[in-house]
mmCIF file of C-alpha atoms in Angstrom:
data_model
loop_
_atom_site.group_PDB
_atom_site.id
_atom_site.type_symbol
_atom_site.label_atom_id
_atom_site.label_comp_id
_atom_site.label_asym_id
_atom_site.label_seq_id
_atom_site.Cartn_x
_atom_site.Cartn_y
_atom_site.Cartn_z
ATOM 1 C CA MET A 1 -20.936 16.041 20.483
ATOM 2 C CA SER A 2 -21.732 12.430 19.583
ATOM 3 C CA ALA A 3 -19.319 9.680 20.597
ATOM 4 C CA LEU A 4 -16.650 9.109 17.970
ATOM 5 C CA ALA A 5 -14.422 6.077 17.580
ATOM 6 C CA ILE A 6 -11.577 8.156 16.129
ATOM 7 C CA ARG A 7 -8.237 7.266 17.672
ATOM 8 C CA HIS A 8 -5.775 8.310 14.969
ATOM 9 C CA LEU A 9 -5.250 11.528 13.048
ATOM 10 C CA ALA A 10 -3.688 11.504 9.585
ATOM 11 C CA PHE A 11 -3.351 13.699 6.528
ATOM 12 C CA LEU A 12 -3.184 13.015 2.799
ATOM 13 C CA THR A 13 -1.338 15.371 0.478
ATOM 14 C CA PRO A 14 -1.524 15.476 -3.333
ATOM 15 C CA GLY A 15 2.222 16.165 -3.637
ATOM 16 C CA ASN A 16 1.845 19.068 -6.076
ATOM 17 C CA TYR A 17 4.768 20.587 -7.949
ATOM 18 C CA ASP A 18 5.458 22.976 -10.798
ATOM 19 C CA ASP A 19 6.373 21.173 -14.034
ATOM 20 C CA ALA A 20 9.229 23.634 -14.503
ATOM 21 C CA ASP A 21 10.721 22.848 -11.085
ATOM 22 C CA PRO A 22 9.493 19.494 -9.747
ATOM 23 C CA ARG A 23 12.237 19.117 -7.157
ATOM 24 C CA ALA A 24 11.140 22.221 -5.252
ATOM 25 C CA GLY A 25 7.584 20.925 -4.919
ATOM 26 C CA LEU A 26 8.690 17.432 -3.911
ATOM 27 C CA GLU A 27 11.036 18.889 -1.293
ATOM 28 C CA GLU A 28 8.155 20.964 0.019
ATOM 29 C CA THR A 29 6.039 17.834 0.394
ATOM 30 C CA LEU A 30 8.849 16.031 2.208
ATOM 31 C CA SER A 31 9.098 19.024 4.538
ATOM 32 C CA LEU A 32 5.340 18.784 5.103
ATOM 33 C CA PHE A 33 5.815 15.201 6.322
ATOM 34 C CA GLU A 34 8.433 16.449 8.774
ATOM 35 C CA TYR A 35 6.101 19.225 9.884
ATOM 36 C CA GLY A 36 3.221 16.779 10.351
ATOM 37 C CA GLU A 37 5.420 14.576 12.518
ATOM 38 C CA ALA A 38 6.422 17.553 14.658
ATOM 39 C CA LEU A 39 2.739 18.457 15.124
ATOM 40 C CA GLY A 40 1.939 14.944 16.331
ATOM 41 C CA PHE A 41 0.043 13.435 13.393
ATOM 42 C CA ASP A 42 -0.101 9.652 13.541
ATOM 43 C CA SER A 43 0.452 9.184 9.822
ATOM 44 C CA ALA A 44 1.096 11.101 6.620
ATOM 45 C CA TRP A 45 -0.113 9.801 3.267
ATOM 46 C CA VAL A 46 0.649 10.771 -0.315
ATOM 47 C CA ARG A 47 -1.412 10.268 -3.443
ATOM 48 C CA GLN A 48 0.120 8.335 -6.341
ATOM 49 C CA ARG A 49 -0.670 10.138 -9.597
ATOM 50 C CA HIS A 50 0.270 9.405 -13.206
ATOM 51 C CA LEU A 51 0.851 11.706 -16.203
ATOM 52 C CA GLU A 52 0.287 14.851 -14.103
ATOM 53 C CA PRO A 53 2.405 16.980 -11.747
ATOM 54 C CA GLY A 54 2.295 14.705 -8.722
ATOM 55 C CA VAL A 55 4.046 11.755 -7.087
ATOM 56 C CA SER A 56 4.232 9.075 -9.775
ATOM 57 C CA SER A 57 5.960 6.539 -7.517
ATOM 58 C CA ALA A 58 4.720 6.570 -3.946
ATOM 59 C CA ALA A 59 7.264 3.932 -2.932
ATOM 60 C CA THR A 60 10.158 6.090 -4.139
ATOM 61 C CA PHE A 61 8.802 9.179 -2.419
ATOM 62 C CA LEU A 62 8.119 7.378 0.856
ATOM 63 C CA ALA A 63 11.619 5.879 0.842
ATOM 64 C CA ALA A 64 12.877 9.466 0.939
ATOM 65 C CA ALA A 65 10.309 10.399 3.598
ATOM 66 C CA SER A 66 11.452 7.477 5.740
ATOM 67 C CA GLN A 67 14.858 9.114 6.038
ATOM 68 C CA ARG A 68 13.427 12.532 6.913
ATOM 69 C CA THR A 69 11.139 11.290 9.716
ATOM 70 C CA SER A 70 11.425 8.878 12.623
ATOM 71 C CA ARG A 71 7.987 8.230 14.141
ATOM 72 C CA ILE A 72 5.113 9.144 11.863
ATOM 73 C CA GLY A 73 3.390 6.409 9.853
ATOM 74 C CA LEU A 74 3.904 6.660 6.086
ATOM 75 C CA GLY A 75 1.105 5.800 3.678
ATOM 76 C CA THR A 76 0.082 5.794 0.058
ATOM 77 C CA ALA A 77 -3.539 6.245 -1.002
ATOM 78 C CA VAL A 78 -3.932 4.676 -3.376
ATOM 79 C CA ILE A 79 -1.680 2.716 -5.723
ATOM 80 C CA GLN A 80 -3.701 1.673 -8.758
ATOM 81 C CA ILE A 81 -2.552 -1.914 -9.194
ATOM 82 C CA GLY A 82 -3.375 -1.853 -12.905
ATOM 83 C CA TYR A 83 -0.188 0.142 -13.489
ATOM 84 C CA GLU A 84 1.975 -2.236 -11.473
ATOM 85 C CA ASN A 85 3.693 -5.600 -11.564
ATOM 86 C CA PRO A 86 2.595 -7.240 -8.285
ATOM 87 C CA PHE A 87 5.995 -8.807 -7.605
ATOM 88 C CA ARG A 88 8.158 -5.792 -8.398
ATOM 89 C CA LEU A 89 5.876 -3.469 -6.454
ATOM 90 C CA ALA A 90 6.026 -5.849 -3.485
ATOM 91 C CA GLU A 91 9.830 -5.679 -3.587
ATOM 92 C CA ASP A 92 9.759 -1.869 -3.577
ATOM 93 C CA LEU A 93 7.224 -1.662 -0.759
ATOM 94 C CA SER A 94 9.107 -4.193 1.365
ATOM 95 C CA LEU A 95 12.299 -2.189 0.974
ATOM 96 C CA VAL A 96 10.533 1.026 2.019
ATOM 97 C CA ASP A 97 9.010 -0.680 5.053
ATOM 98 C CA VAL A 98 12.405 -1.936 6.197
ATOM 99 C CA LEU A 99 13.976 1.498 5.657
ATOM 100 C CA SER A 100 11.191 3.120 7.665
ATOM 101 C CA GLY A 101 11.398 0.693 10.565
ATOM 102 C CA GLY A 102 7.987 -0.836 9.882
ATOM 103 C CA ARG A 103 6.003 2.389 9.444
ATOM 104 C CA LEU A 104 4.548 1.816 5.970
ATOM 105 C CA ASN A 105 0.806 1.613 5.203
ATOM 106 C CA VAL A 106 -0.130 0.671 1.654
ATOM 107 C CA GLY A 107 -3.418 1.705 0.066
ATOM 108 C CA LEU A 108 -4.374 -0.154 -3.117
ATOM 109 C CA SER A 109 -7.142 -0.289 -5.694
ATOM 110 C CA ALA A 110 -7.995 -2.664 -8.533
ATOM 111 C CA GLY A 111 -9.122 -2.014 -12.094
ATOM 112 C CA PRO A 112 -7.477 -1.254 -15.439
ATOM 113 C CA PRO A 113 -5.108 1.733 -15.624
ATOM 114 C CA PRO A 114 -7.223 4.824 -16.400
ATOM 115 C CA PHE A 115 -4.695 6.073 -18.965
ATOM 116 C CA GLY A 116 -3.950 2.654 -20.463
ATOM 117 C CA LYS A 117 -5.487 3.474 -23.826
ATOM 118 C CA LEU A 118 -3.462 6.674 -24.065
ATOM 119 C CA LEU A 119 -0.237 4.893 -23.134
ATOM 120 C CA GLY A 120 -0.806 2.023 -25.571
ATOM 121 C CA GLU A 121 2.474 0.288 -26.505
ATOM 122 C CA ARG A 122 4.401 2.481 -24.079
ATOM 123 C CA PHE A 123 2.777 0.419 -21.324
ATOM 124 C CA PHE A 124 1.234 -2.795 -22.695
ATOM 125 C CA ASP A 125 3.396 -5.645 -23.992
ATOM 126 C CA THR A 126 0.432 -7.450 -25.549
ATOM 127 C CA ASP A 127 -3.323 -7.163 -26.005
ATOM 128 C CA PRO A 128 -4.734 -5.316 -22.944
ATOM 129 C CA ALA A 129 -7.724 -7.684 -23.015
ATOM 130 C CA THR A 130 -5.410 -10.485 -21.841
ATOM 131 C CA TYR A 131 -4.433 -8.695 -18.614
ATOM 132 C CA ASP A 132 -6.158 -9.431 -15.320
ATOM 133 C CA PHE A 133 -6.919 -6.119 -13.622
ATOM 134 C CA SER A 134 -9.351 -7.596 -11.084
ATOM 135 C CA HIS A 135 -9.049 -7.868 -7.301
ATOM 136 C CA ALA A 136 -6.962 -10.990 -7.955
ATOM 137 C CA ARG A 137 -4.095 -8.733 -9.023
ATOM 138 C CA VAL A 138 -4.190 -7.043 -5.603
ATOM 139 C CA ALA A 139 -4.267 -10.445 -3.919
ATOM 140 C CA ARG A 140 -1.124 -11.440 -5.851
ATOM 141 C CA LEU A 141 0.722 -8.478 -4.387
ATOM 142 C CA ALA A 142 -0.415 -9.430 -0.881
ATOM 143 C CA ALA A 143 0.750 -13.024 -1.403
ATOM 144 C CA ASN A 144 4.171 -11.765 -2.487
ATOM 145 C CA LEU A 145 4.517 -9.905 0.821
ATOM 146 C CA ASP A 146 3.912 -13.050 2.887
ATOM 147 C CA GLY A 147 7.586 -13.960 2.579
ATOM 148 C CA ASP A 148 7.043 -17.584 1.543
ATOM 149 C CA TRP A 149 9.977 -19.508 0.144
ATOM 150 C CA LEU A 150 9.852 -19.968 -3.627
ATOM 151 C CA GLY A 151 10.204 -23.263 -5.449
ATOM 152 C CA GLU A 152 10.866 -26.634 -3.798
ATOM 153 C CA ALA A 153 12.456 -27.038 -0.381
ATOM 154 C CA ASP A 154 15.851 -27.595 -1.978
ATOM 155 C CA SER A 155 15.562 -24.703 -4.479
ATOM 156 C CA ARG A 156 18.557 -22.382 -4.427
ATOM 157 C CA ILE A 157 19.797 -19.437 -6.458
ATOM 158 C CA THR A 158 23.476 -18.713 -6.885
ATOM 159 C CA SER A 159 25.085 -15.380 -7.632
ATOM 160 C CA ALA A 160 28.176 -13.390 -6.724
ATOM 161 C CA ALA A 161 26.518 -12.866 -3.317
ATOM 162 C CA GLY A 162 26.519 -16.593 -2.651
ATOM 163 C CA GLU A 163 23.864 -19.304 -2.527
ATOM 164 C CA HIS A 164 20.434 -18.499 -1.134
ATOM 165 C CA ARG A 165 17.038 -20.025 -0.776
ATOM 166 C CA PRO A 166 14.823 -17.725 -2.886
ATOM 167 C CA ARG A 167 12.034 -15.490 -1.653
ATOM 168 C CA LEU A 168 11.079 -11.856 -1.977
ATOM 169 C CA ARG A 169 13.715 -9.762 -0.216
ATOM 170 C CA PRO A 170 14.001 -7.841 1.933
ATOM 171 C CA HIS A 171 11.199 -9.549 3.811
ATOM 172 C CA ALA A 172 9.191 -7.021 5.841
ATOM 173 C CA PRO A 173 7.334 -8.896 8.618
ATOM 174 C CA GLY A 174 4.026 -7.234 9.417
ATOM 175 C CA LEU A 175 3.616 -5.308 6.178
ATOM 176 C CA ARG A 176 0.943 -7.712 4.947
ATOM 177 C CA GLN A 177 -1.172 -6.659 7.942
ATOM 178 C CA ARG A 178 -0.777 -2.989 6.957
ATOM 179 C CA LEU A 179 -2.407 -3.264 3.550
ATOM 180 C CA TRP A 180 -5.492 -1.115 2.925
ATOM 181 C CA TYR A 181 -8.015 -1.145 0.112
ATOM 182 C CA GLY A 182 -9.586 1.992 -1.300
ATOM 183 C CA GLY A 183 -13.224 0.925 -1.302
ATOM 184 C CA GLY A 184 -16.063 2.967 -2.730
ATOM 185 C CA SER A 185 -18.701 0.283 -3.262
ATOM 186 C CA LEU A 186 -20.332 -2.591 -1.383
ATOM 187 C CA ARG A 187 -18.487 -5.101 -3.558
ATOM 188 C CA SER A 188 -15.047 -3.608 -2.904
ATOM 189 C CA ALA A 189 -15.700 -3.171 0.827
ATOM 190 C CA ARG A 190 -16.718 -6.811 1.156
ATOM 191 C CA TRP A 191 -13.725 -8.027 -0.880
ATOM 192 C CA ALA A 192 -11.359 -6.021 1.327
ATOM 193 C CA ALA A 193 -12.863 -7.510 4.484
ATOM 194 C CA GLU A 194 -12.845 -11.097 3.271
ATOM 195 C CA ASN A 195 -9.204 -10.789 2.203
ATOM 196 C CA GLY A 196 -7.849 -9.040 5.284
ATOM 197 C CA PHE A 197 -7.300 -5.549 3.886
ATOM 198 C CA HIS A 198 -8.150 -2.575 6.082
ATOM 199 C CA LEU A 199 -10.553 -0.083 4.509
ATOM 200 C CA LEU A 200 -9.857 3.387 3.139
ATOM 201 C CA VAL A 201 -12.898 5.517 2.345
ATOM 202 C CA GLY A 202 -12.929 9.151 1.340
ATOM 203 C CA ASN A 203 -15.172 11.908 0.086
ATOM 204 C CA ILE A 204 -16.186 9.935 -3.036
ATOM 205 C CA ASN A 205 -18.185 6.717 -3.251
ATOM 206 C CA THR A 206 -20.784 4.905 -5.349
ATOM 207 C CA GLY A 207 -24.466 5.517 -4.743
ATOM 208 C CA GLU A 208 -26.075 2.089 -4.347
ATOM 209 C CA GLU A 209 -29.818 2.160 -3.656
ATOM 210 C CA THR A 210 -29.509 5.687 -2.286
ATOM 211 C CA ASP A 211 -28.718 9.247 -3.382
ATOM 212 C CA GLU A 212 -27.309 10.121 0.049
ATOM 213 C CA PHE A 213 -23.527 10.076 0.360
ATOM 214 C CA PHE A 214 -23.414 9.347 4.084
ATOM 215 C CA VAL A 215 -26.045 6.598 3.887
ATOM 216 C CA ALA A 216 -24.072 4.853 1.141
ATOM 217 C CA GLN A 217 -20.731 5.179 2.920
ATOM 218 C CA ARG A 218 -22.121 3.946 6.226
ATOM 219 C CA ARG A 219 -23.487 0.839 4.485
ATOM 220 C CA HIS A 220 -20.078 0.182 2.926
ATOM 221 C CA ILE A 221 -18.358 0.330 6.314
ATOM 222 C CA GLU A 222 -20.986 -1.807 8.027
ATOM 223 C CA SER A 223 -20.614 -4.431 5.309
ATOM 224 C CA PHE A 224 -16.828 -4.327 5.692
ATOM 225 C CA ARG A 225 -16.970 -4.888 9.436
ATOM 226 C CA SER A 226 -19.513 -7.705 9.192
ATOM 227 C CA HIS A 227 -17.428 -9.620 6.630
ATOM 228 C CA TRP A 228 -13.980 -9.107 8.209
ATOM 229 C CA ARG A 229 -11.703 -12.172 7.939
ATOM 230 C CA GLY A 230 -8.308 -10.634 8.705
ATOM 231 C CA GLU A 231 -5.851 -11.687 11.388
ATOM 232 C CA SER A 232 -5.828 -8.371 13.258
ATOM 233 C CA GLU A 233 -8.612 -6.011 14.270
ATOM 234 C CA PRO A 234 -10.272 -4.325 11.265
ATOM 235 C CA ARG A 235 -9.400 -0.689 10.754
ATOM 236 C CA VAL A 236 -11.284 1.973 8.809
ATOM 237 C CA ALA A 237 -9.806 5.326 7.803
ATOM 238 C CA VAL A 238 -12.120 8.013 6.453
ATOM 239 C CA GLY A 239 -10.964 10.995 4.427
ATOM 240 C CA ARG A 240 -12.607 14.399 4.593
ATOM 241 C CA VAL A 241 -11.530 17.694 3.038
ATOM 242 C CA ILE A 242 -11.263 19.856 6.171
ATOM 243 C CA VAL A 243 -10.063 23.454 5.987
ATOM 244 C CA PRO A 244 -10.028 25.455 9.248
ATOM 245 C CA LEU A 245 -10.055 29.226 8.887
ATOM 246 C CA ASP A 246 -8.984 30.299 12.371
ATOM 247 C CA SER A 247 -5.415 31.454 11.698
ATOM 248 C CA ALA A 248 -5.875 32.103 7.964
ATOM 249 C CA ASP A 249 -5.624 35.683 6.737
ATOM 250 C CA GLY A 250 -8.342 37.331 4.677
ATOM 251 C CA ALA A 251 -6.920 36.276 1.309
ATOM 252 C CA MET A 252 -6.560 32.667 2.445
ATOM 253 C CA ARG A 253 -10.117 32.597 3.746
ATOM 254 C CA ARG A 254 -11.514 33.846 0.436
ATOM 255 C CA ARG A 255 -9.467 31.306 -1.495
ATOM 256 C CA TYR A 256 -10.603 28.453 0.743
ATOM 257 C CA ARG A 257 -14.268 29.397 0.520
ATOM 258 C CA ASP A 258 -14.059 29.869 -3.263
ATOM 259 C CA TYR A 259 -12.475 26.428 -3.577
ATOM 260 C CA ALA A 260 -15.291 24.748 -1.635
ATOM 261 C CA ALA A 261 -17.957 26.709 -3.532
ATOM 262 C CA SER A 262 -16.522 25.596 -6.874
ATOM 263 C CA ARG A 263 -16.983 21.947 -5.860
ATOM 264 C CA HIS A 264 -20.343 22.158 -4.115
ATOM 265 C CA ALA A 265 -22.613 21.513 -7.112
ATOM 266 C CA ARG A 266 -21.243 17.974 -7.511
ATOM 267 C CA THR A 267 -22.488 17.091 -4.016
ATOM 268 C CA LEU A 268 -26.152 17.779 -4.805
ATOM 269 C CA GLN A 269 -26.932 14.629 -6.804
ATOM 270 C CA PRO A 270 -25.290 11.437 -8.150
ATOM 271 C CA GLN A 271 -22.840 12.065 -10.987
ATOM 272 C CA GLY A 272 -22.465 9.987 -14.159
ATOM 273 C CA GLU A 273 -23.406 6.430 -15.033
ATOM 274 C CA ARG A 274 -21.729 5.040 -11.919
ATOM 275 C CA ARG A 275 -23.818 7.349 -9.720
ATOM 276 C CA THR A 276 -20.771 8.790 -8.006
ATOM 277 C CA LEU A 277 -21.547 10.612 -4.762
ATOM 278 C CA PHE A 278 -19.402 13.386 -3.278
ATOM 279 C CA ALA A 279 -19.237 14.664 0.299
ATOM 280 C CA PRO A 280 -19.192 18.447 0.808
ATOM 281 C CA ASP A 281 -15.903 20.043 1.815
ATOM 282 C CA ILE A 282 -15.771 21.198 5.436
ATOM 283 C CA VAL A 283 -14.583 24.805 5.566
ATOM 284 C CA GLY A 284 -15.057 27.025 8.616
ATOM 285 C CA THR A 285 -13.773 27.867 12.045
ATOM 286 C CA ALA A 286 -12.670 25.071 14.350
ATOM 287 C CA ALA A 287 -15.953 25.340 16.275
ATOM 288 C CA GLU A 288 -17.973 25.040 13.051
ATOM 289 C CA ILE A 289 -15.863 22.101 11.879
ATOM 290 C CA ILE A 290 -16.276 20.231 15.175
ATOM 291 C CA GLU A 291 -20.041 20.704 14.914
ATOM 292 C CA ARG A 292 -20.110 19.246 11.397
ATOM 293 C CA LEU A 293 -17.843 16.340 12.312
ATOM 294 C CA ALA A 294 -20.065 15.535 15.296
ATOM 295 C CA ALA A 295 -23.032 15.311 12.917
ATOM 296 C CA ASP A 296 -21.187 13.041 10.445
ATOM 297 C CA PRO A 297 -22.910 9.618 10.783
ATOM 298 C CA VAL A 298 -19.857 7.814 9.395
ATOM 299 C CA LEU A 299 -17.266 8.954 11.939
ATOM 300 C CA PRO A 300 -18.533 6.780 14.832
ATOM 301 C CA LEU A 301 -17.635 3.744 12.681
ATOM 302 C CA VAL A 302 -13.995 4.653 11.946
ATOM 303 C CA ASP A 303 -10.783 4.764 13.960
ATOM 304 C CA THR A 304 -8.784 7.139 11.747
ATOM 305 C CA LEU A 305 -9.681 10.579 10.421
ATOM 306 C CA ARG A 306 -7.575 11.561 7.417
ATOM 307 C CA LEU A 307 -7.437 15.191 6.329
ATOM 308 C CA GLU A 308 -7.468 15.276 2.532
ATOM 309 C CA LEU A 309 -5.513 18.409 1.686
ATOM 310 C CA PRO A 310 -6.925 20.281 -1.326
ATOM 311 C CA TYR A 311 -5.156 20.152 -4.655
ATOM 312 C CA ASN A 312 -2.991 23.051 -5.848
ATOM 313 C CA PHE A 313 -2.718 24.916 -2.553
ATOM 314 C CA SER A 314 0.610 26.315 -1.374
ATOM 315 C CA GLY A 315 2.901 24.863 1.265
ATOM 316 C CA GLU A 316 1.971 27.780 3.512
ATOM 317 C CA ASP A 317 -1.711 26.908 3.116
ATOM 318 C CA TYR A 318 -1.084 23.272 4.020
ATOM 319 C CA ARG A 319 0.912 24.160 7.121
ATOM 320 C CA GLN A 320 -1.815 26.480 8.347
ATOM 321 C CA ILE A 321 -4.475 23.775 7.826
ATOM 322 C CA LEU A 322 -2.421 21.142 9.652
ATOM 323 C CA SER A 323 -1.478 23.456 12.506
ATOM 324 C CA ASP A 324 -5.035 24.674 13.145
ATOM 325 C CA THR A 325 -6.266 21.080 13.022
ATOM 326 C CA THR A 326 -3.864 19.804 15.650
ATOM 327 C CA GLN A 327 -4.161 22.816 17.945
ATOM 328 C CA LEU A 328 -7.884 23.540 17.734
ATOM 329 C CA ILE A 329 -9.714 20.453 16.461
ATOM 330 C CA ALA A 330 -7.738 17.351 17.477
ATOM 331 C CA PRO A 331 -7.967 17.909 21.263
ATOM 332 C CA LEU A 332 -11.761 17.918 21.050
ATOM 333 C CA LEU A 333 -11.910 14.857 18.816
ATOM 334 C CA GLY A 334 -9.650 13.033 21.251
ATOM 335 C CA GLN A 335 -12.126 13.428 24.083
ATOM 336 C CA ALA A 336 -14.287 10.614 22.734
ATOM 337 C CA ALA A 337 -11.724 7.802 22.992
ATOM 338 C CA GLU A 338 -8.385 6.896 24.513
ATOM 339 C CA PRO A 339 -6.212 9.499 22.793
ATOM 340 C CA SER A 340 -3.422 8.527 20.429
ATOM 341 C CA ALA A 341 0.009 10.145 20.450
ATOM 342 C CA ALA A 342 -1.283 12.750 18.016
ATOM 343 C CA PHE A 343 -4.170 13.796 20.238
ATOM 344 C CA ARG A 344 -1.966 13.926 23.325
ATOM 345 C CA ALA A 345 0.628 16.011 21.472
ATOM 346 C CA ALA A 346 -2.059 18.308 20.092
ATOM 347 C CA ALA A 347 -3.582 18.801 23.513
ATOM 348 C CA THR A 348 -0.166 19.717 24.908
ATOM 349 C CA VAL A 349 0.388 22.281 22.143
ATOM 350 C CA ALA A 350 -3.111 23.716 22.561
ATOM 351 C CA GLY A 351 -2.782 23.917 26.336
#
């Protein structure tokens, strides 16, 4: 097995639910966060999704998760800033971080809202062409989290709560250093580095001067590390769809393999005008998965491996995937570096 820099183990869930009974699905996802904490995962992340059966407000969901867990890091991957007001979102995220005791990690991305045209006047107050959906919008959110005083030195606001010097409240010290950017191109990776955002990469990126997914992603990470300007050490988290079969029954195994097969064709060549590249899903026994992870040329460059749980699987499926990962895969991954709490916990369970 090649040397890996992986020190932290995380998972990302889509937060599925049935339209007819959303609460049941959301409760199941909250329970999955509790289960992941009990297994020893370092962090649990949720996708933010709009106009579909998923978590539409990651901040709201993670506020609830903060009260159901005590140790595990809580993350969102990613919040599309085009849907958000940078000040109001900063207020929500700061509140969640305080409620969680400083456990929040925030993944962000720039660009116009994908469903903006469909939403029309339901979302836009004026001509969409006048909005700035660039990286500058993400930077505005980061600046709001710095906790700077607003106005002149003698500026005060007065309300029934008394007189106060104004700034974003509650202030969450350290949250600015836990911002991540979802980068899938050389441009976005460099912007993240130069502006002190850690880097989230997954199983999708842009093919730039290559048709090979892993070549492209490795270049993105190398560019990120070479341009880093943040205050702390740069961190890179990579997402891979990993589905161990070891404790799955026959029906589960067939469903998992069928899922991966249905997505394999997209990995064979760049897709669309943007030349989108996809990594193959990793489905197999723990031994087969370890072999494939050891051959992944990107993993030696990252400190966090994030399991991207497949869409539309059941809670039982997710628990089996997480359990097999911690018991059978994590102890081996942890051999390559000083193990995190997750790897130590997993090794204890496995032993």
